[in-house]
């Protein structure tokens, strides 16, 4: 049984006596969607806004959205102004890995 089904089963056991199954499934879908949005869009945007000094959170969110949805408008790119060469290499690998994992 996968994690999503286990979570739905957990919600059914805890809330099944209070709510109809359609309401529990709707809550389940809303929670899964919110979690996915947080991990796919908001968390990377927060990381980029901390690492890129010239970017606001909105710029970082825009970059994350364009990267994940593979729209690929290249008007915003991460800079490579990191002083430590090891950190810069890790940063570039993470940014490129983010792009390659969704194609």
PDB file of C-alpha atoms in Angstrom:
ATOM      1  CA  UNK A   1       0.000   0.000   0.000  1.00  0.00           C
ATOM      2  CA  UNK A   2       1.452   3.368  -0.958  1.00  0.00           C
ATOM      3  CA  UNK A   3       1.835   6.352   1.326  1.00  0.00           C
ATOM      4  CA  UNK A   4      -1.122   8.255  -0.129  1.00  0.00           C
ATOM      5  CA  UNK A   5      -3.496   5.330   0.421  1.00  0.00           C
ATOM      6  CA  UNK A   6      -2.217   4.896   3.963  1.00  0.00           C
ATOM      7  CA  UNK A   7      -2.876   8.565   4.641  1.00  0.00           C
ATOM      8  CA  UNK A   8      -6.417   8.258   3.241  1.00  0.00           C
ATOM      9  CA  UNK A   9      -7.008   5.182   5.390  1.00  0.00           C
ATOM     10  CA  UNK A  10      -5.735   7.099   8.433  1.00  0.00           C
ATOM     11  CA  UNK A  11      -8.143   9.959   7.699  1.00  0.00           C
ATOM     12  CA  UNK A  12     -11.005   7.482   7.301  1.00  0.00           C
ATOM     13  CA  UNK A  13     -10.288   5.846  10.650  1.00  0.00           C
ATOM     14  CA  UNK A  14     -10.017   9.175  12.472  1.00  0.00           C
ATOM     15  CA  UNK A  15     -12.812  11.080  10.719  1.00  0.00           C
ATOM     16  CA  UNK A  16     -15.019   8.332   9.278  1.00  0.00           C
ATOM     17  CA  UNK A  17     -17.543   8.482  12.092  1.00  0.00           C
ATOM     18  CA  UNK A  18     -17.913  12.277  11.742  1.00  0.00           C
ATOM     19  CA  UNK A  19     -17.922  12.930   7.978  1.00  0.00           C
ATOM     20  CA  UNK A  20     -19.125  11.289   4.784  1.00  0.00           C
ATOM     21  CA  UNK A  21     -16.478   9.571   2.598  1.00  0.00           C
ATOM     22  CA  UNK A  22     -16.689  12.232  -0.124  1.00  0.00           C
ATOM     23  CA  UNK A  23     -15.724  14.922   2.395  1.00  0.00           C
ATOM     24  CA  UNK A  24     -12.782  12.865   3.640  1.00  0.00           C
ATOM     25  CA  UNK A  25     -11.563  12.264   0.074  1.00  0.00           C
ATOM     26  CA  UNK A  26     -11.890  15.983  -0.676  1.00  0.00           C
ATOM     27  CA  UNK A  27      -9.855  16.823   2.425  1.00  0.00           C
ATOM     28  CA  UNK A  28      -7.293  14.205   1.412  1.00  0.00           C
ATOM     29  CA  UNK A  29      -6.965  15.679  -2.087  1.00  0.00           C
ATOM     30  CA  UNK A  30      -6.624  19.210  -0.690  1.00  0.00           C
ATOM     31  CA  UNK A  31      -3.907  18.162   1.766  1.00  0.00           C
ATOM     32  CA  UNK A  32      -1.942  16.229  -0.873  1.00  0.00           C
ATOM     33  CA  UNK A  33      -2.199  19.137  -3.332  1.00  0.00           C
ATOM     34  CA  UNK A  34      -1.082  21.654  -0.708  1.00  0.00           C
ATOM     35  CA  UNK A  35       1.877  19.470   0.266  1.00  0.00           C
ATOM     36  CA  UNK A  36       2.936  19.054  -3.357  1.00  0.00           C
ATOM     37  CA  UNK A  37       2.701  22.793  -4.015  1.00  0.00           C
ATOM     38  CA  UNK A  38       4.804  23.485  -0.947  1.00  0.00           C
ATOM     39  CA  UNK A  39       7.572  21.047  -1.871  1.00  0.00           C
ATOM     40  CA  UNK A  40       7.590  21.716  -5.608  1.00  0.00           C
ATOM     41  CA  UNK A  41       7.129  25.498  -5.711  1.00  0.00           C
ATOM     42  CA  UNK A  42       7.421  27.189  -2.305  1.00  0.00           C
ATOM     43  CA  UNK A  43      10.396  25.351  -0.816  1.00  0.00           C
ATOM     44  CA  UNK A  44      12.660  25.820  -3.887  1.00  0.00           C
ATOM     45  CA  UNK A  45      11.533  29.451  -4.103  1.00  0.00           C
ATOM     46  CA  UNK A  46      12.533  30.010  -0.480  1.00  0.00           C
ATOM     47  CA  UNK A  47      15.940  28.424  -1.081  1.00  0.00           C
ATOM     48  CA  UNK A  48      16.570  30.495  -4.222  1.00  0.00           C
ATOM     49  CA  UNK A  49      15.495  33.714  -2.514  1.00  0.00           C
ATOM     50  CA  UNK A  50      18.061  33.025   0.235  1.00  0.00           C
ATOM     51  CA  UNK A  51      20.868  32.068  -2.172  1.00  0.00           C
ATOM     52  CA  UNK A  52      20.311  34.772  -4.778  1.00  0.00           C
ATOM     53  CA  UNK A  53      20.822  38.186  -3.157  1.00  0.00           C
ATOM     54  CA  UNK A  54      19.117  40.159  -5.943  1.00  0.00           C
ATOM     55  CA  UNK A  55      15.983  38.006  -6.105  1.00  0.00           C
ATOM     56  CA  UNK A  56      12.812  38.577  -4.157  1.00  0.00           C
ATOM     57  CA  UNK A  57      10.651  35.642  -3.131  1.00  0.00           C
ATOM     58  CA  UNK A  58       8.356  36.389  -6.051  1.00  0.00           C
ATOM     59  CA  UNK A  59      11.284  36.243  -8.502  1.00  0.00           C
ATOM     60  CA  UNK A  60      12.325  32.917  -6.993  1.00  0.00           C
ATOM     61  CA  UNK A  61       8.779  31.569  -7.153  1.00  0.00           C
ATOM     62  CA  UNK A  62       8.541  32.641 -10.792  1.00  0.00           C
ATOM     63  CA  UNK A  63      11.810  30.847 -11.591  1.00  0.00           C
ATOM     64  CA  UNK A  64      10.666  27.704  -9.773  1.00  0.00           C
ATOM     65  CA  UNK A  65       7.307  27.734 -11.535  1.00  0.00           C
ATOM     66  CA  UNK A  66       8.880  28.204 -14.969  1.00  0.00           C
ATOM     67  CA  UNK A  67      11.399  25.441 -14.295  1.00  0.00           C
ATOM     68  CA  UNK A  68       8.961  22.875 -12.928  1.00  0.00           C
ATOM     69  CA  UNK A  69       6.277  23.415 -15.540  1.00  0.00           C
ATOM     70  CA  UNK A  70       8.983  23.298 -18.243  1.00  0.00           C
ATOM     71  CA  UNK A  71       7.719  26.491 -19.828  1.00  0.00           C
ATOM     72  CA  UNK A  72      11.359  27.489 -19.820  1.00  0.00           C
ATOM     73  CA  UNK A  73      11.260  31.234 -20.302  1.00  0.00           C
ATOM     74  CA  UNK A  74      14.883  32.208 -19.746  1.00  0.00           C
ATOM     75  CA  UNK A  75      14.438  35.783 -18.638  1.00  0.00           C
ATOM     76  CA  UNK A  76      15.508  34.931 -15.071  1.00  0.00           C
ATOM     77  CA  UNK A  77      18.567  32.792 -14.399  1.00  0.00           C
ATOM     78  CA  UNK A  78      20.462  32.100 -11.192  1.00  0.00           C
ATOM     79  CA  UNK A  79      23.760  33.900 -10.912  1.00  0.00           C
ATOM     80  CA  UNK A  80      27.038  32.274 -10.029  1.00  0.00           C
ATOM     81  CA  UNK A  81      28.458  34.798  -7.579  1.00  0.00           C
ATOM     82  CA  UNK A  82      29.243  32.275  -4.887  1.00  0.00           C
ATOM     83  CA  UNK A  83      32.777  32.704  -3.585  1.00  0.00           C
ATOM     84  CA  UNK A  84      33.558  29.152  -2.466  1.00  0.00           C
ATOM     85  CA  UNK A  85      34.300  26.899  -5.508  1.00  0.00           C
ATOM     86  CA  UNK A  86      32.955  23.769  -3.781  1.00  0.00           C
ATOM     87  CA  UNK A  87      29.722  25.520  -2.886  1.00  0.00           C
ATOM     88  CA  UNK A  88      29.418  26.957  -6.383  1.00  0.00           C
ATOM     89  CA  UNK A  89      29.794  23.501  -7.948  1.00  0.00           C
ATOM     90  CA  UNK A  90      27.169  22.053  -5.587  1.00  0.00           C
ATOM     91  CA  UNK A  91      24.829  24.962  -6.351  1.00  0.00           C
ATOM     92  CA  UNK A  92      25.181  24.483 -10.100  1.00  0.00           C
ATOM     93  CA  UNK A  93      24.594  20.741  -9.815  1.00  0.00           C
ATOM     94  CA  UNK A  94      21.429  21.332  -7.767  1.00  0.00           C
ATOM     95  CA  UNK A  95      20.103  23.921 -10.224  1.00  0.00           C
ATOM     96  CA  UNK A  96      20.837  21.709 -13.228  1.00  0.00           C
ATOM     97  CA  UNK A  97      19.469  18.674 -11.412  1.00  0.00           C
ATOM     98  CA  UNK A  98      16.259  20.563 -10.780  1.00  0.00           C
ATOM     99  CA  UNK A  99      15.855  21.180 -14.511  1.00  0.00           C
ATOM    100  CA  UNK A 100      16.799  17.670 -15.612  1.00  0.00           C
ATOM    101  CA  UNK A 101      14.571  15.852 -13.140  1.00  0.00           C
ATOM    102  CA  UNK A 102      11.368  17.211 -14.684  1.00  0.00           C
ATOM    103  CA  UNK A 103      12.054  16.516 -18.370  1.00  0.00           C
TER     104      UNK A 103
END
